[in-house]
Coordinates of C-alpha atoms in Angstrom, one line a residue:
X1 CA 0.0 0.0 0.0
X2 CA 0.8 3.5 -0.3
X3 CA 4.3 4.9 1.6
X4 CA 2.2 8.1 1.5
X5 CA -0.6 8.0 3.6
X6 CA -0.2 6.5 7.1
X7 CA -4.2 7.3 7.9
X8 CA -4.5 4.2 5.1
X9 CA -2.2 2.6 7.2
X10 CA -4.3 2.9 10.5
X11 CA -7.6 2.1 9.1
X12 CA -6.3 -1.3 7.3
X13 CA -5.6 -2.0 10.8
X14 CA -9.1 -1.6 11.9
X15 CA -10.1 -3.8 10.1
X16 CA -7.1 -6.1 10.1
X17 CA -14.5 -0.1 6.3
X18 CA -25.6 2.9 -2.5
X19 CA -37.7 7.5 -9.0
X20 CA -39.6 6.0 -11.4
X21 CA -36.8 4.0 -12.9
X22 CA -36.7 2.8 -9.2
X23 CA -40.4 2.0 -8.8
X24 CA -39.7 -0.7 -12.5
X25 CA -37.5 -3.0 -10.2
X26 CA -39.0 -2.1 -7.0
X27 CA -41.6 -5.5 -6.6
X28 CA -38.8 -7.7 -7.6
X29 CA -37.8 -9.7 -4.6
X30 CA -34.7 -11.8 -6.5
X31 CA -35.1 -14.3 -8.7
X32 CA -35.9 -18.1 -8.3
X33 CA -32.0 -18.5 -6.9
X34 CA -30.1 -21.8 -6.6
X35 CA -33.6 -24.3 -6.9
X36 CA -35.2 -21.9 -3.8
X37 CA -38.1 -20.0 -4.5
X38 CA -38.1 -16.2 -4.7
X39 CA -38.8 -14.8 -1.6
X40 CA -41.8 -12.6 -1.1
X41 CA -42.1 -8.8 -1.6
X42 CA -40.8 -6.6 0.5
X43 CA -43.7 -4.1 1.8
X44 CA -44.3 -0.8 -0.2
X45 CA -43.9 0.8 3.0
X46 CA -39.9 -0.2 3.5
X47 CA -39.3 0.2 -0.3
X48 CA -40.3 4.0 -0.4
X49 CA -39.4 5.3 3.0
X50 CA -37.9 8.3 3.4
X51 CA -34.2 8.3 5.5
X52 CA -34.4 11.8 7.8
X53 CA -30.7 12.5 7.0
X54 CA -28.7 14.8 10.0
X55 CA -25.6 15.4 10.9
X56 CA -23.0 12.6 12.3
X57 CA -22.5 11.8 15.6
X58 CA -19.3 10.3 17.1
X59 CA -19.2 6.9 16.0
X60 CA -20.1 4.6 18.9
X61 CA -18.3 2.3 20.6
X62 CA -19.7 -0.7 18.7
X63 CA -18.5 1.5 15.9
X64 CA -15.1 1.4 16.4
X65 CA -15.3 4.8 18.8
X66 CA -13.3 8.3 17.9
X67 CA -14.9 11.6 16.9
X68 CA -17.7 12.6 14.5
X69 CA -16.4 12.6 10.7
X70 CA -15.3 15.8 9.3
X71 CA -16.4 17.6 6.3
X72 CA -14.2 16.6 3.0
X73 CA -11.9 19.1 1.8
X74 CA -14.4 20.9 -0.8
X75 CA -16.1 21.3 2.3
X76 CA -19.1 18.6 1.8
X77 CA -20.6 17.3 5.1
X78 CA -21.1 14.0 6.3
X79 CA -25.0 13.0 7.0
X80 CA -26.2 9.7 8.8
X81 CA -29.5 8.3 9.0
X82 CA -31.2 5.0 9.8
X83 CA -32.8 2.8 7.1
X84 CA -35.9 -0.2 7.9
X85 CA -35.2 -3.4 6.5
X86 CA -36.8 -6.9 7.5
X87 CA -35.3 -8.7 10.0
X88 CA -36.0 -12.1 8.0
X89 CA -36.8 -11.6 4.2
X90 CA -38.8 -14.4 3.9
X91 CA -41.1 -13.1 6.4
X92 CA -41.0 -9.2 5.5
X93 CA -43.8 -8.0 7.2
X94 CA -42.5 -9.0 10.7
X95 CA -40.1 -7.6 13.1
X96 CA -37.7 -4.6 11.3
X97 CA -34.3 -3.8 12.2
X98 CA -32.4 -0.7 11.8
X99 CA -29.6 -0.2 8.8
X100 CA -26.9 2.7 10.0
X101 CA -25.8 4.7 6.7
X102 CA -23.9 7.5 6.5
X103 CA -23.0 9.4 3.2
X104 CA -21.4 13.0 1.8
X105 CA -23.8 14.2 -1.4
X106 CA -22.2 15.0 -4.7
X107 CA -20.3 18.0 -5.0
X108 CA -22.2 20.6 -7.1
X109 CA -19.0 22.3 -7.7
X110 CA -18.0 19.9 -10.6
X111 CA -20.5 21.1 -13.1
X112 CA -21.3 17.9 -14.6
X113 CA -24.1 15.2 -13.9
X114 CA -24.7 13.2 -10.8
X115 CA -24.5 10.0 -11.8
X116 CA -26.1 9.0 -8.2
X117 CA -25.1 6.7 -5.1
X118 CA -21.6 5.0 -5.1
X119 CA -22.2 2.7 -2.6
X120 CA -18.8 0.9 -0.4
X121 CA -18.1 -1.6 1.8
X122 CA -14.9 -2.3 3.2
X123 CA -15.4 -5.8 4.0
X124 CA -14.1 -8.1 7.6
X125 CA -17.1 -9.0 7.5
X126 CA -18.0 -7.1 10.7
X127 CA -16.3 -3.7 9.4
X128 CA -18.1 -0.8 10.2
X129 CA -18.5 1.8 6.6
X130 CA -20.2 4.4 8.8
X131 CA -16.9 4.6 10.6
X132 CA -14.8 3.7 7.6
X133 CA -15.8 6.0 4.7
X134 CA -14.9 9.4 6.0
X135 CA -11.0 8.0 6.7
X136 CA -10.7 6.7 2.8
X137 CA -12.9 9.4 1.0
X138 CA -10.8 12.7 2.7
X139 CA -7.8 11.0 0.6
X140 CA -8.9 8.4 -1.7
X141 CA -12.3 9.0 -3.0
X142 CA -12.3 13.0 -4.3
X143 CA -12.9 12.0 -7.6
X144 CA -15.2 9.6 -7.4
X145 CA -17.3 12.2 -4.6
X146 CA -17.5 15.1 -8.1
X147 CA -20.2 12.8 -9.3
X148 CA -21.7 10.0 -7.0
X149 CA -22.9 10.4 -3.9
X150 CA -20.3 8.3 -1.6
X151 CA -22.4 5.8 0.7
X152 CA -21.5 3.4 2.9
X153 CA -23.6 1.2 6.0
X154 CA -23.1 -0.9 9.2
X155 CA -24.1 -4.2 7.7
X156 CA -26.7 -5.9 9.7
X157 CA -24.9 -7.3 12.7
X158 CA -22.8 -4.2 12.6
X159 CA -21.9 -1.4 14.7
X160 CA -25.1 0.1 15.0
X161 CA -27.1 -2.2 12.6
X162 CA -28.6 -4.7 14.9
X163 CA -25.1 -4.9 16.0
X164 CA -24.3 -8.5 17.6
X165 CA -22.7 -8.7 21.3
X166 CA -20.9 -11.4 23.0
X167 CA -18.4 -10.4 25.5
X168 CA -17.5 -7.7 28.0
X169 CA -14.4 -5.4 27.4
X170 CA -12.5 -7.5 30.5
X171 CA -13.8 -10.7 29.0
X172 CA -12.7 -9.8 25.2
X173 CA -9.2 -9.2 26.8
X174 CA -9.1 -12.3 27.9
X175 CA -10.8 -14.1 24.8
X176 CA -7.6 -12.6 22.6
X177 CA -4.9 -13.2 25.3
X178 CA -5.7 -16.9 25.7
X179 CA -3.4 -19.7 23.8
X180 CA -4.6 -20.0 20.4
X181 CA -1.8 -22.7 20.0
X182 CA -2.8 -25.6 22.4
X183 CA 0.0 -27.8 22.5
X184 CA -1.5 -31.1 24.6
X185 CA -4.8 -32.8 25.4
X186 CA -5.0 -30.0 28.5
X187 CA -5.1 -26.9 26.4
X188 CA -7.3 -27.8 23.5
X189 CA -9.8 -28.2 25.8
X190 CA -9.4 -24.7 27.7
X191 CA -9.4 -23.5 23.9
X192 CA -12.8 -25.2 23.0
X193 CA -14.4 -24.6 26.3
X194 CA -13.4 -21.3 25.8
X195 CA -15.6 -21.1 22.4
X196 CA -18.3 -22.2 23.9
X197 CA -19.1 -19.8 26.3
X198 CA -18.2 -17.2 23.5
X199 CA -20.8 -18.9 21.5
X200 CA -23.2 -19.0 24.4
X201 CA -22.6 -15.2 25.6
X202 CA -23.4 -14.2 21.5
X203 CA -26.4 -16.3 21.7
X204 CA -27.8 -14.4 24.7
X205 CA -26.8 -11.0 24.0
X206 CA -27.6 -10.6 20.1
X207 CA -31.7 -10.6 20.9
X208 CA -32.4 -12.8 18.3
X209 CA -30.4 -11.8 15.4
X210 CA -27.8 -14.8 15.0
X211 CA -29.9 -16.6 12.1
X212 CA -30.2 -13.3 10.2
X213 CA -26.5 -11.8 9.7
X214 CA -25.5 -13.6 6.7
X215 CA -24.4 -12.4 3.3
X216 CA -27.4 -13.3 1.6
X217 CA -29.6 -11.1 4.1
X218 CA -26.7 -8.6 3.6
X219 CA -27.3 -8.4 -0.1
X220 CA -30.5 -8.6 0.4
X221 CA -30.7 -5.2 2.6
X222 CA -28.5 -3.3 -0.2
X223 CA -31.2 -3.9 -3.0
X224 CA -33.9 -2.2 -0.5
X225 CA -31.1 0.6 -0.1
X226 CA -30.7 0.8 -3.8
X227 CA -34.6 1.5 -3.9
X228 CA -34.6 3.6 -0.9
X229 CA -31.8 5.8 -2.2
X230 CA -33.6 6.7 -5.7
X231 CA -31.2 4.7 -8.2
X232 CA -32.5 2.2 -10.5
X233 CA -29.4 0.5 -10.4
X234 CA -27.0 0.0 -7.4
X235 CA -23.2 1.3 -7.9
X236 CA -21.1 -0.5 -5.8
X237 CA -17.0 -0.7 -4.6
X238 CA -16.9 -3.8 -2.6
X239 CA -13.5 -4.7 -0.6
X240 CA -12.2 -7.8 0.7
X241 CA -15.4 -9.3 2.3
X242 CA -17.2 -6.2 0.4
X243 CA -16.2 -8.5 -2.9
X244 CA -18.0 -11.8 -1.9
X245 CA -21.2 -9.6 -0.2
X246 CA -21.1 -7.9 -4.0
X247 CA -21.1 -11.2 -5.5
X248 CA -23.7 -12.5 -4.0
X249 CA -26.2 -9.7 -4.6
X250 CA -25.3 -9.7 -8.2
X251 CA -25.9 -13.7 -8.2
X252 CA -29.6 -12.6 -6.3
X253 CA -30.3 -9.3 -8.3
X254 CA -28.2 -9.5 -11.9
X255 CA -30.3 -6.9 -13.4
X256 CA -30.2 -4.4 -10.7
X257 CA -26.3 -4.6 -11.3
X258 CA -24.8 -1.4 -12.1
X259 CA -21.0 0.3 -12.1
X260 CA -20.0 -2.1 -10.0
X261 CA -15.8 -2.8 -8.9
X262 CA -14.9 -5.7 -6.8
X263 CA -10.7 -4.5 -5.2
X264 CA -8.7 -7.6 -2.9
X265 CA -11.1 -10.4 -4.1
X266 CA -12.4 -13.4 -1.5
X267 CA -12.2 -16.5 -4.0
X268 CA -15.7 -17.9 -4.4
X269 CA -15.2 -21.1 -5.2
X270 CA -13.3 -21.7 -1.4
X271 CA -14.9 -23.2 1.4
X272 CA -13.5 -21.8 4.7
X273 CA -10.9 -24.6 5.5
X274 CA -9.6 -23.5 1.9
X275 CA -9.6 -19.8 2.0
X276 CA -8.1 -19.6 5.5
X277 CA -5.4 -22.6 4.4
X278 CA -4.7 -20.2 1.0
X279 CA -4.8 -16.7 3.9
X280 CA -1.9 -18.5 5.4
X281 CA 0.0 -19.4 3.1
X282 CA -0.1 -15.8 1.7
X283 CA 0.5 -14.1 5.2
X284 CA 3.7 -16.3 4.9
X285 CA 4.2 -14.8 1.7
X286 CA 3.8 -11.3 2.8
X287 CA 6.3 -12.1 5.7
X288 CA 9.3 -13.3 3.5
X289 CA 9.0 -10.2 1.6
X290 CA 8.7 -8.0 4.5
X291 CA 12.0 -9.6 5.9
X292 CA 13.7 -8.9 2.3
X293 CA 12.7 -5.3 2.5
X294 CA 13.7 -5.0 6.0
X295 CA 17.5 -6.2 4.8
X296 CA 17.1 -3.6 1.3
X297 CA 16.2 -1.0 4.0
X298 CA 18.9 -1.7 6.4
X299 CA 16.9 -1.2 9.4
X300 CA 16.1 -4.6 10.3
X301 CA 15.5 -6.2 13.7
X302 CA 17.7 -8.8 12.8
X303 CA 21.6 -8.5 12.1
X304 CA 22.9 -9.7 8.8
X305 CA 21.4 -9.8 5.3
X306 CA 19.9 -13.5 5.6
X307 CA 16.0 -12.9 5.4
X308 CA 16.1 -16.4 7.1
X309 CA 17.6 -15.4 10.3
X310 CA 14.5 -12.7 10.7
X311 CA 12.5 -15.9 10.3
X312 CA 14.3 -18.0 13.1
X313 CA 14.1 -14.6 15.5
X314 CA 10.3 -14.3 14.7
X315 CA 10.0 -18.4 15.3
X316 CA 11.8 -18.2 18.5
X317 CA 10.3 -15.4 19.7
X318 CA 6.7 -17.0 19.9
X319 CA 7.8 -20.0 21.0
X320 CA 9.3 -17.8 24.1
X321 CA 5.9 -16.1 24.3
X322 CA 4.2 -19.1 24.5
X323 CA 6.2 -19.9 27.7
X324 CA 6.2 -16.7 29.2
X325 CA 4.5 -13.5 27.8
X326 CA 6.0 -10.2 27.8
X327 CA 5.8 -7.0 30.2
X328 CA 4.3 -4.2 28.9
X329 CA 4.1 -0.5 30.4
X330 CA 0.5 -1.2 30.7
X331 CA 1.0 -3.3 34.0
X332 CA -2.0 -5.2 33.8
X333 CA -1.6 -6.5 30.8
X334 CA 1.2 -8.7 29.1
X335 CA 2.2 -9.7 25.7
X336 CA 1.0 -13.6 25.0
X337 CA 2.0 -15.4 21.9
X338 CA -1.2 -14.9 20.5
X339 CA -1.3 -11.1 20.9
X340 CA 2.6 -11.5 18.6
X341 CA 1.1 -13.5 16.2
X342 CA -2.0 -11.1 15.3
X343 CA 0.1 -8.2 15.8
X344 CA 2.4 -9.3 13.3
X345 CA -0.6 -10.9 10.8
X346 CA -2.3 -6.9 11.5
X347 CA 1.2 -5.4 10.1
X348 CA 1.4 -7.5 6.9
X349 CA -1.8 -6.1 5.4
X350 CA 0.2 -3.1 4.0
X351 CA 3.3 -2.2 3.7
X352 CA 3.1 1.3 4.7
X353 CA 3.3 -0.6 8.3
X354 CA 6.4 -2.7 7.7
X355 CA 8.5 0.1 9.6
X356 CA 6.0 -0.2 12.5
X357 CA 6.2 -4.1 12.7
X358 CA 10.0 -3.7 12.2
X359 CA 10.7 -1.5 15.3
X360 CA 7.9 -3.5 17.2
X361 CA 9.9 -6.9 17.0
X362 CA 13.1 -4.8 17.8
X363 CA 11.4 -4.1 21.2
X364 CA 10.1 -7.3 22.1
X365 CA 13.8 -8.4 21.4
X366 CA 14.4 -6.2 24.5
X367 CA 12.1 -7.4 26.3
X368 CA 9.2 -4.9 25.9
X369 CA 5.5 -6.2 24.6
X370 CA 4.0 -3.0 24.1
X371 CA 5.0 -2.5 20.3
X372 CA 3.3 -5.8 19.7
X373 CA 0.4 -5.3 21.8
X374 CA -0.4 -2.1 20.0
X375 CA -1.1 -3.6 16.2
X376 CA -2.5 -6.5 18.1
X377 CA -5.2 -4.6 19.6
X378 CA -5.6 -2.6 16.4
X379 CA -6.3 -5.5 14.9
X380 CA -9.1 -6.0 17.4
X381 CA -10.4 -2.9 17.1
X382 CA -9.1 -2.2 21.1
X383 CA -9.1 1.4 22.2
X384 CA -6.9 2.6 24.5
X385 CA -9.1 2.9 27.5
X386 CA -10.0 -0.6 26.8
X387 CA -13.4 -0.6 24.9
X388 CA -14.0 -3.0 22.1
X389 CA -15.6 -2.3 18.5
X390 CA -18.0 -5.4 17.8
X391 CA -16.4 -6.0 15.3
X392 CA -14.7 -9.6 16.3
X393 CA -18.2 -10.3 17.2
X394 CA -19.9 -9.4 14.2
X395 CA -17.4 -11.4 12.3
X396 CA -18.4 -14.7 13.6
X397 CA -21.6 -14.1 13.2
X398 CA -21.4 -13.2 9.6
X399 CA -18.6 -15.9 9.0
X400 CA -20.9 -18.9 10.7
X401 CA -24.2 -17.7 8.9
X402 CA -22.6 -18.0 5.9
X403 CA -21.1 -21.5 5.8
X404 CA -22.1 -24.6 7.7
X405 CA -18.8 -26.1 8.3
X406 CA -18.7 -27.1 12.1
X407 CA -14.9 -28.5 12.7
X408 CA -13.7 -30.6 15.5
X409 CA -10.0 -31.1 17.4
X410 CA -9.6 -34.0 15.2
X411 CA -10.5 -32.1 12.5
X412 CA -8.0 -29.3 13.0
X413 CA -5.5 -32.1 14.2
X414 CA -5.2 -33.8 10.5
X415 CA -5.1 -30.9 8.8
X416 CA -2.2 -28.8 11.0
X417 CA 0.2 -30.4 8.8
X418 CA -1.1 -28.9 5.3
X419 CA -0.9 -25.2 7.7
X420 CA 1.9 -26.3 9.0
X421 CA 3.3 -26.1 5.4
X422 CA 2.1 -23.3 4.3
X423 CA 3.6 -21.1 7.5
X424 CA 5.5 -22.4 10.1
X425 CA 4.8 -18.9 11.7
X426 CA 1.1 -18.4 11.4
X427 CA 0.2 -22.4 10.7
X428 CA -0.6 -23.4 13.8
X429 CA -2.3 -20.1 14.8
X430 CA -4.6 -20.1 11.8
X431 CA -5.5 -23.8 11.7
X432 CA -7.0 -23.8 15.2
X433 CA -8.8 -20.5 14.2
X434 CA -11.4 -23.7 12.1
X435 CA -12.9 -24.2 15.4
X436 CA -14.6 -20.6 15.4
X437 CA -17.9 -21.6 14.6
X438 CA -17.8 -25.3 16.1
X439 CA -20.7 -24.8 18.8
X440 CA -22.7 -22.0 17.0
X441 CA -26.2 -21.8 18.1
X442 CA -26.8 -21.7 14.4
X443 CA -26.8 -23.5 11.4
X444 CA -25.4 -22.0 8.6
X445 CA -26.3 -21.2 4.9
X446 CA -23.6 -23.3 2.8
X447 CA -19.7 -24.1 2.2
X448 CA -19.4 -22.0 -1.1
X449 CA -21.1 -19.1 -2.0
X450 CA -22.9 -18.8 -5.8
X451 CA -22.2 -15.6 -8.2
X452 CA -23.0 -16.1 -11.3
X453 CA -25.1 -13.3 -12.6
X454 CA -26.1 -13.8 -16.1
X455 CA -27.0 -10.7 -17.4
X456 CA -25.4 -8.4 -14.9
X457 CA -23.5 -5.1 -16.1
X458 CA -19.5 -5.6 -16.5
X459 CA -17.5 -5.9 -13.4
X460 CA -14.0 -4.7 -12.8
X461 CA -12.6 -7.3 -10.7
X462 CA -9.1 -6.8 -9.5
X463 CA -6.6 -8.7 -8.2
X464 CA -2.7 -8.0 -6.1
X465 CA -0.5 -9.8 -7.1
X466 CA 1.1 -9.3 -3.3
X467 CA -2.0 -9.6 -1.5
X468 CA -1.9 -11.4 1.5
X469 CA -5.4 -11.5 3.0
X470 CA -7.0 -12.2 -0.1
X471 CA -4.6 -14.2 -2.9
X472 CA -4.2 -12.9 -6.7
X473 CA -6.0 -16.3 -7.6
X474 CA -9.2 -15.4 -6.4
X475 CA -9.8 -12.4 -8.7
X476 CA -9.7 -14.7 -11.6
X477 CA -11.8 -17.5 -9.8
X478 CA -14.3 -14.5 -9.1
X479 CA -14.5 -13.3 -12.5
X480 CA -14.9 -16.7 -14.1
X481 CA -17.3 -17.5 -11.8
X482 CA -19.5 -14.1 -12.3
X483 CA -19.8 -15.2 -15.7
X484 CA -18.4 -14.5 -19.0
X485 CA -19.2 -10.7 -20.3
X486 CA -19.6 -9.9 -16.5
X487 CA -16.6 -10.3 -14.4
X488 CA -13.6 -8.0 -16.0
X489 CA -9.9 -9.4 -14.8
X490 CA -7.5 -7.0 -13.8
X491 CA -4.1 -8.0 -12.6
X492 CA -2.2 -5.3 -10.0
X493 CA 1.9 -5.8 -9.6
X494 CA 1.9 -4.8 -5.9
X495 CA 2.3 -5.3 -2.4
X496 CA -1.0 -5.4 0.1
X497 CA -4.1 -5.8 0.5
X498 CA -6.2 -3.4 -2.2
X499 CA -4.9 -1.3 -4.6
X500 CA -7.3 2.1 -5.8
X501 CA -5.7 5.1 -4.6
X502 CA -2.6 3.4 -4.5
X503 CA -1.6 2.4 -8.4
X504 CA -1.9 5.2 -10.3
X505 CA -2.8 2.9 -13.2
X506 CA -5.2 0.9 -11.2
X507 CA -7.0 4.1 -10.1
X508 CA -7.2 5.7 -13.5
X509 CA -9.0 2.6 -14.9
X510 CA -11.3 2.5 -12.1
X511 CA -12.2 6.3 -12.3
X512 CA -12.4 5.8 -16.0
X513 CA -15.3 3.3 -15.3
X514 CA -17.2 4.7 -12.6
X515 CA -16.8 7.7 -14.1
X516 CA -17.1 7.1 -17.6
X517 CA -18.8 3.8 -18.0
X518 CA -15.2 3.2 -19.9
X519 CA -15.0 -1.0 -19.7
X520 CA -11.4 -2.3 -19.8
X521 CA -10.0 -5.4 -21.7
X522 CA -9.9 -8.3 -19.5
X523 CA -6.9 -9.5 -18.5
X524 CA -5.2 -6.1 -17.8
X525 CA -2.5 -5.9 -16.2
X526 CA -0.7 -2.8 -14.5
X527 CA 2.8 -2.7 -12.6

């Protein structure tokens, strides 16, 4: 990612962030989908209601926390409302829940036609966009603002959209503290009693909600946006998780499809054992070529020029952790081997934070965990009075909705070896992480999720060549699998994990087609 912008830096920590044209596609509910009928119409009453936009508060804690978004440089402010949507969509006349949006109009200073709502998400899942947008658009989206109207939401589940709870601040601190590397009989079962009581407290605490986070109910609430928001067609710029959610609605709604960009693509075509077996092996990835910039850079925690000997340090440093954490200046708190691991997993999403991770494993060597602790609790969305986003919560929740793989310790036992392989310093973290839906109170939609959309408008679908989060293969498996005329490949030569505002070739194509309606060839490549 870019060396420029360390705000970009600190929010791809965070989440370690859309009339009568309208009224033609307003009764359509989705087509028959997958062999299950259509589901019925949503009521006239959600489909035209009006949103009483007003200024932004503060984001909440659930949020993510900090203070209330300010107005973009040509001086546009930021407006939040609340949008109705069905709590179950095959039931639509039942209980509602509340949608959290947030946007900054078009600027009228451009001249030209408002080409209407651009709406983002930012993906996790469980990433808040009412909290997200304002930190990308001040920098990144300036363009795009002359002529759309930038949008973004709390997905259900969300900060403040029906936002799921599980744990208390004190009992979160423990949740991430605790060995996620059980190395006998003793401490598997600490780590699977351990999820579930988180899996009980989400149960108790979410009023009801836990059948209803998915993707598809996601998608589902961004078509009722589309309508609510006046455009006949939704414009979207999906990221990470944003990529899959954007799939999935064009699979449901393929003619409601409209300038539409999917940037650090989830292959759809992985179940979860897969995609977090190929997420390791490309955080390993990310790693080596962290250590080989540290030795171009000279300013390495590690003596010599051997990229390996960074490796061994890093190896031997968690195994120490997992003996015996680390003070920090905190007091209270210490540095476990799981903090190390996700601090260092948080720092490999962009390589603006390289320098950070750098100088943090140059502490620990000294004996100090706060460096550490810092992108660790980033990563968590952690504040530092001690106050948790929910968005570790809302993850689950989303992640377990979505696919109805339930694993076991014998499970994750024959399959260590294949992580194992692919990252003998995350392997063993990541693999355990398959037990994270185990004892859901649930059941989940599928393994794989479906997006072919026949008929859908082109969309650019781009792919980093150095992403770590979400490997270059899974653009192309996403475009294939959006169908052909639909999904457009485009290959970025970079570090990180998303590329627009970052690639000045990249960006220029995108604009180009938001902007323009300008399709590029599949297949392009920028370096």
């Amino acid at each position: 990612m870019s060396h420029q912008r360390s705000s970009r830096a600190a929010i791809s920590l965070v989440s370690l962030a859309v009339l009568a044209a309208a009224t033609l596609t307003a009764c359509d509910p989705g087509a028959d989908i997958d062999g299950v009928p259509a589901l019925p119409a949503v009521p006239t009453a959600l489909r035209e209601q009006k949103l009483d936009w007003a200024a932004c508060p503060a984001p909440s804690q659930a949020q993510g926390g900090g203070d209330a978004p300010e107005a973009l440089p040509d001086g546009t402010k930021w407006e939040c409302a609340s949008m109705k949507a069905p709590l179950d969509y095959a039931t639509p006349d039942g209980r509602t829940i509340d949608i959290a949006l947030i946007r900054a109009k078009a600027s009228e200073k451009s001249g030209k036609r408002g080409l209407g709502s651009l709406v983002f998400n930012f993906g996790g899942p469980g990433g808040s966009g009412v909290l997200t947008l304002p930190a990308y658009a001040a920098d990144e989206y300036l363009e795009l603002h002359k002529r759309y109207d930038l949008v973004s939401f709390d997905p259900r589940g969300v900060g403040e959209s029906a936002g799921v709870k599980c744990l208390s601040d004190k009992a979160m601190d423990a949740w991430v503290a605790q060995d996620s590397t059980p190395d006998d009989s003793a401490e598997e079962r600490v780590l699977t009693v351990g999820g579930s009581v988180y899996a009980r407290a989400c149960e108790s605490k979410s009023d009801g909600v836990l059948e209803y986070v998915g993707t598809q109910e996601a998608a589902r609430d961004l078509d009722l946006m589309r309508q609510v928001l006046g455009d006949d067609k939704l414009n979207y710029f999906g990221i990470s998780y944003g990529t899959q959610l954007g799939g999935v609605y064009a699979h449901l709604f393929p003619k409601n499809v409209g300038r539409t960009v999917f940037d650090a693509v989830i292959d759809p075509t992985k179940d979860y054992a897969k995609s977090l077996l190929g997420q390791t092996a490309g955080f390993e990835t990310a790693l080596q070529n962290f250590l080989k910039d540290c030795v171009r850079q000279g300013e390495c925690f590690f003596e010599g020029k051997d990229p390996a000997k960074g490796q061994r340090e890093i190896t031997r440093l968690l195994k120490s952790l997992d003996a015996k954490p680390l003070r920090t200046k905190e007091g209270n708190r210490t540095l476990t081997q799981s903090h190390a691991v996700w601090g260092i997993i948080a720092s490999l999403y962009s390589q603006d934070i390289w320098s950070w991770l750098s100088s943090a494993l140059e502490e620990a060597k000294k004996g100090e965990g706060d460096g550490l602790l810092w992108l660790a609790d980033s990563y968590f969305e952690r504040t530092p009075d001690g106050a948790y986003s929910n968005g570790n919560s809302a993850n689950t929740a989303v992640s377990c909705a979505d696919s109805k793989d339930r694993f076991t310790v014998k499970d994750v036992r024959r399959q260590l070896p294949q992580f194992r392989e692919a990252s003998a310093v995350f392997g063993d973290a990541t693999a355990w992480m398959l037990l994270g839906c185990s004892d859901w109170p649930v059941e989940g939609h599928g393994t794989t999720v479906n997006v072919k959309a026949d008929g859908a408008d082109p969309i650019l679908v781009i792919g980093n060549i150095g992403d770590p989060a979400t490997p270059y293969e899974g653009a192309k498996k996403m475009a294939d699998a959006l169908g052909e005329g639909v999904g457009v490949h485009v290959t970025v030569e970079g570090e990180g994990h998303g590329t627009y505002g970052l690639n000045k070739c990249l960006t220029k194509i995108v604009d180009a087609y938001l902007l323009k309606g300008a399709v590029p060839k599949n297949d392009t490549v920028c370096s």
